[in-house]
XYZ file of C-alpha atoms in Angstrom:
731
model
C 125.542 1.042 137.801
C 122.321 1.916 139.699
C 124.374 4.614 141.543
C 125.648 6.044 138.163
C 122.103 6.232 136.805
C 121.003 7.977 140.138
C 123.543 10.549 140.034
C 122.800 11.407 136.340
C 119.261 11.447 137.314
C 119.819 13.988 140.039
C 121.801 16.128 137.528
C 119.063 16.274 135.328
C 116.578 17.163 137.867
C 118.692 19.938 138.977
C 119.158 21.180 135.416
C 115.322 21.039 134.877
C 114.527 22.802 138.007
C 116.827 25.618 137.352
C 115.426 26.170 134.033
C 111.830 25.948 134.999
C 112.616 28.568 137.736
C 114.090 31.019 135.378
C 111.546 31.443 132.608
C 111.828 34.680 130.220
C 109.722 37.708 131.017
C 106.593 37.560 128.467
C 104.561 40.311 126.959
C 102.344 38.677 124.515
C 101.344 40.166 121.181
C 98.629 39.029 118.617
C 98.753 39.731 115.070
C 96.458 39.249 112.212
C 97.889 38.532 108.723
C 95.886 37.771 105.710
C 93.115 36.206 108.048
C 95.466 34.174 110.192
C 95.772 34.927 113.764
C 99.367 34.672 115.263
C 100.192 34.892 118.870
C 103.776 35.809 119.909
C 104.366 35.277 123.626
C 107.972 36.715 123.611
C 107.586 39.819 121.258
C 109.385 41.840 124.163
C 112.602 39.818 123.732
C 113.085 41.351 120.272
C 114.296 44.729 122.173
C 117.747 43.999 123.049
C 118.070 47.315 124.779
C 115.512 46.109 127.413
C 117.532 45.256 130.665
C 115.066 42.540 131.557
C 115.823 41.054 128.094
C 119.443 41.397 128.379
C 119.446 40.194 132.073
C 117.620 36.896 131.044
C 119.937 36.185 128.192
C 123.069 36.653 130.319
C 121.484 34.452 133.159
C 120.548 31.644 130.467
C 124.160 31.945 129.046
C 125.701 31.557 132.623
C 123.859 28.681 133.217
C 124.540 27.017 129.981
C 128.388 27.679 130.798
C 127.907 25.911 134.196
C 126.298 22.987 132.438
C 129.313 22.822 129.857
C 131.762 22.839 132.907
C 129.880 19.864 134.600
C 130.553 17.378 131.426
C 133.525 15.481 131.676
C 135.952 15.759 128.686
C 134.287 18.977 127.593
C 137.525 20.415 126.258
C 138.393 17.146 124.348
C 137.802 18.778 120.889
C 139.429 22.050 121.824
C 142.397 20.247 122.943
C 142.695 17.970 119.900
C 142.257 20.928 117.542
C 144.961 22.871 119.212
C 147.100 19.680 119.001
C 146.562 19.378 115.338
C 147.423 23.000 114.913
C 150.700 22.342 116.797
C 151.440 19.278 114.557
C 150.895 21.352 111.573
C 153.112 24.408 112.718
C 150.979 26.973 110.838
C 148.028 27.549 108.493
C 147.579 29.815 105.616
C 144.598 31.143 103.868
C 143.250 34.010 101.724
C 146.178 33.604 99.447
C 146.473 36.341 96.626
C 149.046 36.096 93.765
C 149.510 39.115 91.426
C 150.319 38.909 87.665
C 154.154 39.650 88.692
C 154.109 36.748 90.885
C 153.833 38.364 94.168
C 152.200 36.282 96.892
C 150.147 37.877 99.767
C 148.432 35.572 102.282
C 147.138 35.399 105.840
C 149.308 33.024 108.225
C 148.584 32.009 111.706
C 151.412 30.066 113.508
C 150.701 27.457 116.180
C 149.968 29.392 119.576
C 148.912 32.526 118.093
C 145.282 33.890 118.371
C 144.796 35.220 115.050
C 146.537 35.434 111.586
C 149.021 37.907 110.511
C 149.355 39.268 106.904
C 152.692 38.134 104.947
C 154.266 38.439 101.753
C 156.738 36.674 99.485
C 158.087 37.566 95.997
C 157.309 34.163 94.293
C 156.453 30.812 95.676
C 160.043 30.162 96.662
C 160.681 33.716 97.962
C 161.413 34.827 101.312
C 158.559 35.100 103.853
C 158.299 38.578 105.173
C 155.767 39.823 107.775
C 153.684 42.782 106.719
C 151.251 43.381 109.597
C 150.097 42.074 112.967
C 146.328 43.018 113.893
C 147.774 43.144 117.584
C 149.390 46.609 116.463
C 145.969 48.015 115.142
C 144.459 51.042 116.960
C 140.991 51.405 116.025
C 139.443 54.714 115.072
C 136.272 53.589 116.692
C 135.385 51.961 120.079
C 133.100 49.134 120.311
C 131.364 48.770 123.680
C 131.755 45.454 125.455
C 134.577 44.121 123.265
C 138.017 43.286 124.503
C 141.037 45.561 123.523
C 143.067 44.179 120.901
C 140.654 41.576 119.788
C 140.890 42.448 116.123
C 141.252 39.894 113.190
C 142.302 40.251 109.639
C 139.379 39.110 107.670
C 140.557 40.231 104.085
C 143.576 41.261 102.315
C 143.916 42.944 98.736
C 147.016 43.727 97.079
C 147.101 46.136 94.389
C 147.714 44.870 90.627
C 151.458 45.417 90.783
C 151.597 44.433 94.526
C 153.226 47.602 95.566
C 150.534 48.190 97.954
C 147.841 45.980 100.059
C 144.831 46.913 101.638
C 144.029 45.152 104.944
C 140.648 44.758 106.482
C 140.265 44.283 110.180
C 137.323 43.663 112.078
C 136.307 43.002 115.900
C 134.054 40.944 117.995
C 132.257 38.998 115.117
C 130.609 42.163 113.966
C 132.051 41.818 110.249
C 131.893 45.623 109.929
C 135.504 46.401 108.971
C 138.162 49.182 109.175
C 140.653 49.302 106.248
C 144.248 50.368 106.472
C 146.673 50.549 103.451
C 150.386 49.508 103.496
C 153.279 50.453 101.153
C 154.573 47.065 100.683
C 158.326 48.043 100.085
C 158.588 50.557 102.705
C 156.299 48.496 105.210
C 154.817 51.981 105.722
C 151.127 52.337 107.005
C 149.350 55.312 105.392
C 147.696 57.412 108.254
C 144.320 57.248 106.725
C 141.704 54.530 108.092
C 138.411 53.803 106.133
C 135.372 52.697 108.207
C 131.892 51.617 107.747
C 132.557 48.777 105.352
C 132.367 44.987 105.106
C 134.530 43.886 102.222
C 134.823 40.379 103.220
C 131.198 39.998 102.572
C 130.037 42.700 100.230
C 131.992 44.189 97.289
C 135.559 43.429 98.353
C 138.383 45.807 97.572
C 138.774 46.455 93.791
C 141.901 48.501 92.967
C 142.245 51.318 90.181
C 144.311 50.445 87.180
C 147.097 52.899 88.357
C 147.422 51.357 91.987
C 146.643 54.580 93.521
C 143.004 53.737 94.936
C 140.206 51.580 94.947
C 136.302 50.828 95.199
C 134.731 49.655 98.315
C 131.109 49.368 99.632
C 130.238 51.898 102.379
C 127.532 51.379 105.131
C 125.839 54.573 106.066
C 124.257 53.063 109.257
C 126.464 50.498 111.182
C 124.079 50.317 114.436
C 123.274 46.634 114.288
C 119.867 47.604 116.063
C 118.851 50.172 113.622
C 116.105 49.486 110.999
C 118.240 51.247 108.544
C 121.347 49.048 109.265
C 122.577 47.589 105.859
C 120.382 49.953 103.861
C 121.220 52.409 101.189
C 124.790 51.225 100.936
C 127.173 52.984 98.391
C 129.785 51.968 96.135
C 132.659 54.557 97.062
C 135.838 55.498 95.226
C 138.804 56.105 97.580
C 142.175 57.497 96.354
C 145.353 57.099 98.530
C 146.116 60.070 100.644
C 142.705 61.720 100.579
C 140.821 61.958 103.766
C 138.298 59.135 103.709
C 135.647 61.109 105.544
C 135.175 62.895 102.258
C 133.109 60.341 100.506
C 133.137 59.895 96.952
C 129.960 58.034 95.867
C 130.082 56.679 92.484
C 127.360 54.100 92.355
C 124.231 53.825 94.577
C 120.535 54.649 94.993
C 121.655 58.179 96.203
C 124.101 58.919 93.402
C 122.192 57.279 90.501
C 118.543 57.718 91.370
C 117.471 56.714 87.619
C 118.700 53.334 88.134
C 116.027 52.462 90.644
C 118.331 50.708 93.070
C 116.430 49.390 96.061
C 117.438 50.535 99.708
C 118.046 46.703 100.521
C 120.510 45.939 97.394
C 124.251 46.232 97.964
C 125.911 48.292 94.932
C 129.473 47.028 94.303
C 132.108 47.454 91.592
C 133.396 44.451 89.928
C 137.011 44.907 88.125
C 138.790 42.201 86.045
C 141.643 43.509 84.218
C 143.563 47.027 84.320
C 143.396 47.312 80.447
C 139.676 46.791 80.137
C 137.465 49.837 78.971
C 134.636 49.253 81.336
C 133.813 48.979 85.073
C 130.938 46.733 85.913
C 128.516 47.623 88.681
C 126.431 44.820 90.287
C 123.479 44.868 92.738
C 124.302 42.364 95.259
C 121.365 40.556 97.195
C 120.328 37.188 98.433
C 119.885 35.827 94.761
C 122.535 34.437 92.326
C 121.073 36.283 89.255
C 121.628 39.969 89.797
C 120.911 43.225 88.053
C 124.142 44.429 86.395
C 125.404 47.809 84.844
C 128.466 48.958 83.068
C 130.264 52.372 82.501
C 133.188 53.394 80.557
C 136.219 53.788 82.896
C 136.861 57.266 81.942
C 133.505 58.428 82.595
C 133.314 56.961 86.096
C 136.681 58.573 87.142
C 135.373 61.867 85.828
C 132.488 61.272 88.207
C 129.734 61.112 85.462
C 126.652 58.985 86.046
C 126.132 57.374 82.580
C 125.678 53.573 83.847
C 123.968 51.488 81.314
C 122.222 48.183 81.988
C 124.397 45.191 81.009
C 121.890 42.524 82.094
C 118.616 42.314 84.255
C 117.798 39.269 86.581
C 115.811 37.657 84.186
C 119.035 36.825 81.843
C 119.964 34.465 84.789
C 123.553 35.498 84.208
C 126.319 35.074 86.883
C 129.848 34.625 87.734
C 130.830 37.078 85.056
C 134.271 37.972 83.819
C 135.455 40.372 80.962
C 138.522 40.264 78.844
C 138.650 43.393 76.472
C 135.352 43.619 74.835
C 134.565 39.829 75.562
C 132.309 38.859 78.515
C 132.377 35.234 79.809
C 129.608 34.026 82.097
C 127.734 31.264 83.457
C 123.966 30.974 82.515
C 121.145 29.478 84.195
C 118.820 30.627 81.208
C 116.919 27.548 80.194
C 119.795 25.407 81.834
C 119.293 24.606 85.510
C 122.793 22.908 85.373
C 124.418 26.045 84.047
C 126.305 26.480 80.818
C 129.387 28.328 80.144
C 128.777 31.315 77.713
C 130.342 34.208 75.884
C 129.158 37.542 74.626
C 130.559 41.104 74.478
C 129.787 44.672 75.404
C 128.740 45.615 71.914
C 125.802 43.165 71.586
C 125.218 42.333 75.213
C 123.354 39.172 74.351
C 122.917 37.276 77.509
C 119.786 35.265 76.540
C 121.014 33.885 73.343
C 124.815 34.229 73.719
C 127.569 31.945 72.135
C 127.425 28.736 74.085
C 131.029 27.375 74.955
C 130.048 24.567 77.216
C 126.454 23.471 76.991
C 124.862 22.295 80.309
C 125.631 18.762 81.405
C 122.919 16.361 82.432
C 124.439 14.971 85.784
C 126.993 17.797 86.703
C 126.635 21.363 87.640
C 129.002 23.846 86.258
C 130.138 25.792 89.267
C 133.224 27.765 88.610
C 135.570 28.621 85.958
C 138.909 30.676 85.330
C 140.270 32.367 82.402
C 143.944 31.668 81.324
C 146.253 32.099 78.204
C 145.512 28.430 77.207
C 141.711 28.404 77.425
C 139.100 28.383 80.138
C 139.486 25.775 82.872
C 136.004 24.987 84.719
C 134.598 22.723 87.462
C 131.709 20.428 87.507
C 130.070 18.462 90.498
C 127.815 15.685 90.632
C 125.549 15.831 93.854
C 127.770 18.361 95.191
C 130.300 15.812 96.210
C 132.109 14.618 93.135
C 134.336 17.117 91.314
C 135.887 17.128 88.033
C 138.144 19.519 86.117
C 137.911 20.374 82.291
C 139.851 22.687 79.812
C 137.901 24.445 77.052
C 140.390 25.032 74.440
C 139.957 25.713 70.784
C 136.263 24.722 70.875
C 136.745 21.391 72.591
C 136.203 20.264 76.008
C 139.016 18.465 77.520
C 138.566 16.408 80.712
C 141.665 16.622 83.091
C 142.374 13.852 85.330
C 142.932 14.863 88.876
C 145.701 14.050 91.082
C 143.226 11.816 93.312
C 139.356 11.861 93.330
C 138.092 14.757 95.005
C 134.893 15.776 96.562
C 135.743 19.519 95.829
C 138.143 21.483 94.069
C 139.069 25.220 93.829
C 140.875 27.033 91.057
C 143.200 29.879 91.005
C 144.955 31.527 88.026
C 146.832 34.767 87.236
C 144.470 35.631 84.554
C 144.065 35.467 80.835
C 147.457 36.386 79.835
C 149.379 33.548 81.842
C 149.406 29.767 81.792
C 149.634 29.323 85.482
C 146.930 27.315 87.073
C 146.617 25.957 90.611
C 144.146 23.540 91.882
C 143.144 22.944 95.405
C 141.751 19.450 95.904
C 139.892 18.133 99.095
C 137.219 15.806 100.419
C 135.611 14.511 103.447
C 138.318 12.442 104.506
C 141.240 13.975 102.456
C 143.086 17.005 103.607
C 143.281 19.914 101.022
C 146.391 19.751 98.889
C 147.350 22.457 96.197
C 148.755 21.586 92.720
C 150.233 23.538 89.818
C 149.111 22.111 86.532
C 151.251 22.167 83.467
C 149.074 22.121 80.325
C 151.980 21.485 78.155
C 152.782 18.055 79.698
C 149.533 17.482 81.313
C 150.875 16.842 84.721
C 150.313 18.247 88.401
C 152.900 19.167 90.690
C 152.285 19.800 94.409
C 152.987 23.256 95.430
C 151.601 23.456 98.862
C 151.542 26.726 100.698
C 150.806 24.885 104.090
C 152.777 21.658 105.054
C 150.986 18.226 104.482
C 150.660 16.488 107.502
C 149.849 12.993 108.114
C 146.825 12.059 110.352
C 147.236 8.268 110.939
C 144.467 8.336 113.347
C 141.858 8.907 110.466
C 143.311 6.126 108.226
C 140.002 4.025 109.066
C 137.518 6.535 108.121
C 135.400 5.816 105.102
C 132.755 7.945 103.383
C 129.661 6.551 101.730
C 127.955 8.647 99.109
C 124.355 7.314 98.816
C 120.873 8.662 97.463
C 117.844 8.379 99.558
C 114.235 8.698 98.563
C 112.500 11.814 100.322
C 108.782 11.913 101.447
C 107.613 12.486 97.659
C 110.208 10.327 95.812
C 112.683 12.862 95.233
C 116.182 11.363 95.261
C 118.245 13.286 97.661
C 122.063 12.817 97.942
C 123.395 11.881 101.459
C 127.232 11.641 102.722
C 127.789 9.289 105.617
C 131.224 9.444 107.238
C 132.418 6.918 109.759
C 134.981 4.511 111.079
C 134.920 1.376 109.070
C 135.381 -0.814 112.364
C 131.940 0.254 113.795
C 129.038 -2.129 114.183
C 125.877 -0.879 112.457
C 123.513 -1.831 115.165
C 121.428 1.126 115.785
C 123.663 2.056 118.686
C 126.001 4.600 117.159
C 125.765 8.321 118.148
C 125.215 10.275 114.996
C 124.802 13.791 114.081
C 123.304 15.213 110.864
C 124.845 18.565 109.737
C 122.259 20.517 107.467
C 121.738 23.693 105.953
C 119.917 23.682 102.398
C 119.527 27.480 101.604
C 120.624 30.241 99.191
C 121.658 27.647 96.624
C 124.806 26.884 98.555
C 126.073 23.464 98.180
C 127.485 21.336 101.361
C 130.875 20.959 99.925
C 133.323 18.055 101.016
C 135.962 19.507 103.164
C 138.545 17.885 105.490
C 136.608 18.609 108.824
C 138.820 17.526 111.772
C 136.327 17.723 114.271
C 133.824 15.375 112.128
C 136.742 12.830 112.138
C 137.396 12.822 115.822
C 133.834 12.180 116.220
C 133.956 9.162 113.984
C 136.945 7.967 115.827
C 134.859 8.246 119.162
C 132.268 5.612 117.454
C 130.175 8.257 116.087
C 128.907 8.728 112.442
C 128.424 12.130 110.810
C 125.738 12.380 107.980
C 125.404 15.532 105.509
C 122.139 15.370 103.743
C 122.282 17.621 100.548
C 118.742 18.787 101.096
C 116.770 20.990 98.513
C 117.349 24.620 98.801
C 121.022 23.935 98.615
C 122.586 24.030 94.955
C 124.035 20.605 94.811
C 121.655 19.880 91.647
C 121.534 23.196 90.177
C 119.225 26.181 90.444
C 116.222 24.105 90.260
C 117.383 22.224 93.442
C 117.681 25.692 94.904
C 114.223 26.796 93.990
C 112.474 23.692 95.176
C 113.762 24.527 98.640
C 112.702 28.262 98.575
C 109.575 30.291 99.914
C 106.453 28.151 99.822
C 108.524 24.914 98.753
C 110.846 25.315 101.753
C 109.205 22.366 103.636
C 111.292 20.055 101.091
C 114.448 21.093 103.029
C 113.309 19.801 106.454
C 111.393 17.002 105.019
C 114.462 15.961 103.163
C 116.307 16.095 106.457
C 113.658 13.861 108.189
C 113.767 11.487 105.306
C 117.569 11.276 105.507
C 117.126 10.720 109.397
C 114.850 7.675 108.850
C 116.979 6.246 106.357
C 119.914 6.216 108.908
C 117.702 4.542 111.436
C 116.333 1.835 108.849
C 119.780 0.932 107.955
C 120.868 0.617 111.429
C 123.451 3.317 111.473
C 121.738 4.740 114.442
C 118.313 5.227 116.553
C 116.569 8.056 117.488
C 118.079 7.962 120.923
C 121.239 8.202 119.512
C 120.718 10.959 116.889
C 121.423 14.834 116.793
C 120.797 17.384 114.161
C 123.062 20.537 113.832
C 122.607 23.556 111.833
C 123.458 27.175 111.349
C 122.190 30.485 109.889
C 119.628 29.662 107.377
C 120.215 26.002 108.205
C 118.321 26.809 111.414
C 115.121 26.555 109.438
C 115.878 22.971 108.847
C 116.748 21.979 112.268
C 114.038 23.974 113.972
C 111.266 22.725 111.623
C 112.641 19.034 111.861
C 112.638 19.132 115.645
C 109.237 20.771 116.056
C 107.555 18.411 113.273
C 109.240 15.183 114.365
C 110.540 15.739 117.880
C 110.550 12.011 118.580
C 112.925 11.396 115.968
C 115.941 13.162 117.549
C 117.347 13.131 120.863
C 119.369 16.380 120.549
C 119.453 19.514 118.422
C 122.089 22.230 117.940
C 121.165 25.632 116.280
C 123.906 28.283 115.917
C 122.753 31.685 114.884
C 119.552 30.277 113.547
C 116.949 31.942 111.249
C 114.143 30.679 113.633
C 111.335 33.379 113.531
C 110.762 34.233 109.924
C 107.227 35.966 110.176
C 109.121 38.758 112.057
C 110.925 39.498 109.123
C 110.944 43.273 109.391
C 112.438 43.367 112.898
C 116.079 43.103 111.731
C 115.817 39.331 112.140
C 116.394 38.363 108.563
C 117.319 41.250 106.316
C 114.889 42.586 103.821
C 117.218 41.435 100.720
C 116.435 37.811 102.086
C 112.818 38.131 101.297
C 113.820 36.711 97.962
C 114.990 33.488 99.544
C 112.307 33.204 102.201
C 109.428 34.898 101.038
C 107.708 38.315 101.068
C 105.497 39.031 104.382
C 103.375 41.343 102.360
C 102.364 38.701 99.783
C 99.517 36.260 101.187
C 101.046 33.130 99.454
C 104.695 33.944 100.582
C 103.438 34.847 104.060
C 101.916 31.455 104.378
C 105.472 29.917 103.540
C 107.178 32.232 106.034
C 104.674 30.871 108.603
C 105.267 27.442 107.633
C 109.031 27.651 107.926
C 108.846 29.751 111.447
C 110.188 27.257 113.874
C 109.322 29.558 116.837
C 105.686 29.557 115.888
C 105.605 25.747 115.739
C 106.710 25.069 119.266
C 103.635 23.691 120.872
C 102.830 23.534 124.678
C 102.974 20.405 126.250
C 105.088 18.510 123.538
C 108.223 16.757 124.395
C 111.244 18.184 122.431
C 114.834 17.051 121.975
C 117.583 18.456 124.339
C 118.466 21.549 122.506
C 121.504 23.884 122.563
C 120.737 27.417 120.899
C 123.708 29.336 120.217
C 124.127 33.002 119.041
C 126.452 35.853 118.861
C 125.488 39.207 120.393
C 127.318 40.978 117.817
C 125.672 39.016 114.807
C 125.146 41.390 111.931
C 122.942 38.982 109.965
C 120.659 37.114 112.086
C 119.884 38.961 115.203
C 120.317 37.322 118.426
C 116.752 37.708 119.581
C 115.617 35.003 117.122
C 117.641 32.504 119.311
C 116.378 34.145 122.558
C 112.831 33.870 121.581
C 112.941 30.493 120.481
C 114.855 29.209 123.629
C 112.308 30.934 125.834
C 109.158 29.555 124.086
C 110.841 26.156 123.973
C 111.642 26.315 127.971
C 108.157 27.269 128.657
C 106.176 24.747 126.445
C 108.429 21.694 126.535
C 107.491 18.856 128.982
C 110.403 16.500 128.303
C 113.351 16.065 130.872
C 115.617 17.106 128.064
C 117.845 20.267 128.794
C 117.203 23.597 126.725
C 120.264 25.764 126.852
C 120.760 29.201 125.254
C 124.335 30.300 124.995
C 125.320 33.681 123.853
C 128.675 34.659 122.889
C 129.331 38.257 123.957
C 132.392 38.569 121.895
C 131.222 36.884 118.881
C 128.878 37.578 115.791
C 127.668 35.095 113.000
C 130.368 32.619 113.791
C 133.275 33.900 111.884
C 136.038 36.701 112.304
C 136.658 35.526 115.850
C 140.098 34.087 117.202
C 140.542 30.518 116.315
C 140.783 29.408 119.899
C 137.189 30.986 120.546
C 135.768 29.086 117.752
C 137.516 25.801 118.643
C 136.021 26.456 122.421
C 132.583 27.047 121.042
C 132.785 23.877 118.829
C 134.056 21.801 121.720
C 130.989 23.009 123.902
C 128.879 21.692 120.983
C 130.461 18.507 120.690
C 130.353 17.787 124.365
C 126.747 18.588 124.538
C 125.873 16.019 121.825
C 128.024 13.432 123.235
C 126.470 13.945 126.549
C 122.929 13.733 125.371
C 123.684 10.892 123.145
C 124.966 8.841 125.952
C 128.741 8.644 125.234
C 130.106 7.273 128.603
C 132.995 9.722 128.692
C 130.664 12.655 128.757
C 128.220 11.858 131.420
C 128.081 14.668 134.155
C 128.831 13.685 137.831
C 130.310 10.393 136.717
C 131.441 8.613 139.844
C 135.308 7.806 140.238
C 135.977 4.114 139.852
């Protein structure tokens, strides 16, 4: 035993020594904002074109890889996920069903790097391969990215299914190129549309005649440019035209009278071919968005007579139109939302017809129109989903096939009875059912095979509510194997997000369940800033109220220690993107409470808002740096600025993708540099840059599995799991 401890100590010393001898180059800058002095020791690292910066990033990443490679069983999660894929045979997602019952979807067979596009006529129809992204020849060359590393990130069939638009992206950049296929002939049109991102903004919305579509165009696609993602335009493209000839139909350039901000994303919404109007929405980081409408004939004649449909203060969202009628969810005087109806004539969004009033403990979060009425979904605390049918003025509860933490609806639209319900939970794999309203029954209609996972049969989930620092009740999901002992010795990680009103919805996370079967515990606190308890829950974790997010996380950690689920030496925290604020500030405010932290593509330096770190549209979520009060909020949530010299910080793994179009990798780089310089604990600080990745999505599945496997190996190593200790001597 002494020998084993000696070996691990030697490894830790080597790790520390290697890191301390490779500190980042520092050029300090001092700023003064609203009387506050801010010292930024690593401002120079924001320049990702500086060879000194890129060299340091690469050396740190190489070192991180060498550390991963020294951890026994570091490929365990990669191997298990590939094994599960083999057991399932294939996976299907991004399913689209046309009104004439044509199915389009992405499918990845076992052993394939990426998904291909498929089609079948009806649920029981013969499956036909439409497109393999390996055959795509880009019209642009992306430096530093492997050839044929394209993935399909979106498919969009025309109304009649005669054509399908296929969006492809590379290296995690999310920026896409669109090709169009004639489905019957399997013929790809020669034109390729570039400079767009339909998987994130605007989608692909087809014209009524199936011969063209709308998409959102990016004039600047250089990730390092200050103009990246600014002044985007909603374009009309007709098949066969030269896509270089841009038809701008809705933008700040085309419609200066609409006062569209450079950081808003104009996009077109289309609901039914027979509707009279097109809807134009200005997408930003907020749920409630300024929206316009125009007669379809006027738009196609390239007129500019857009009219205001509703402004942000109407608090309308999730709009659907049917003829002259407009359906929507409203947060106006109803933080849990209500289902409402108005029309294009009256456009009364503040005092509409209320179909389903707001519920006390349930948040209405989605709905779909059908021939038989409106189906809608509510959730309680973000983890208990219910299904209802609004029909003839009545709310009818529908009993689900099994208790579900999350459900997703799909229908063919207002002229059809078809309704599909996807049910899932923390310990239940997703299943797809078709609902028959005439018999009130569900029939399994799975697109992917239902596979048994007997190794997870002892996994249980506790849904509890804990008191935060100010007495607020915060929901907390806890996942573990029922056979563990609550003795404070279990490795536990907390997965936390808490931003943009997004809820941490239950899903069948196989990697989480593998962790539980290794004696670990997973905890998901539904902190303020998310949407689990409606719009006010979101507001209470924004801007100057953002401290509630990480203080809810800290309170959840203290609860888990108090109840003997774990102890500080056995606890890790993990978050991504905006969740980086929660993790970064929890570990800098209470470093002694956690043994390890993992931050992926994290928002970590909010006071450097203007330098392409977090885009300007996100000021509505985090705060405006030109406002004295909101600037103080940005400083309070700035994890980089809260690293203090001489403090002992947890072991930290900071991951980023060099092609990230949302959160620039310099934020992770600066955070790692300052943490390495100021930390005095013996815990390792690792920076791992994925040079063929972006914000985490749109990469080959094995690449994502490998990244996840490194994260789990790092946490298990640091939390003391015996199978993951480096240089473990052979018996």
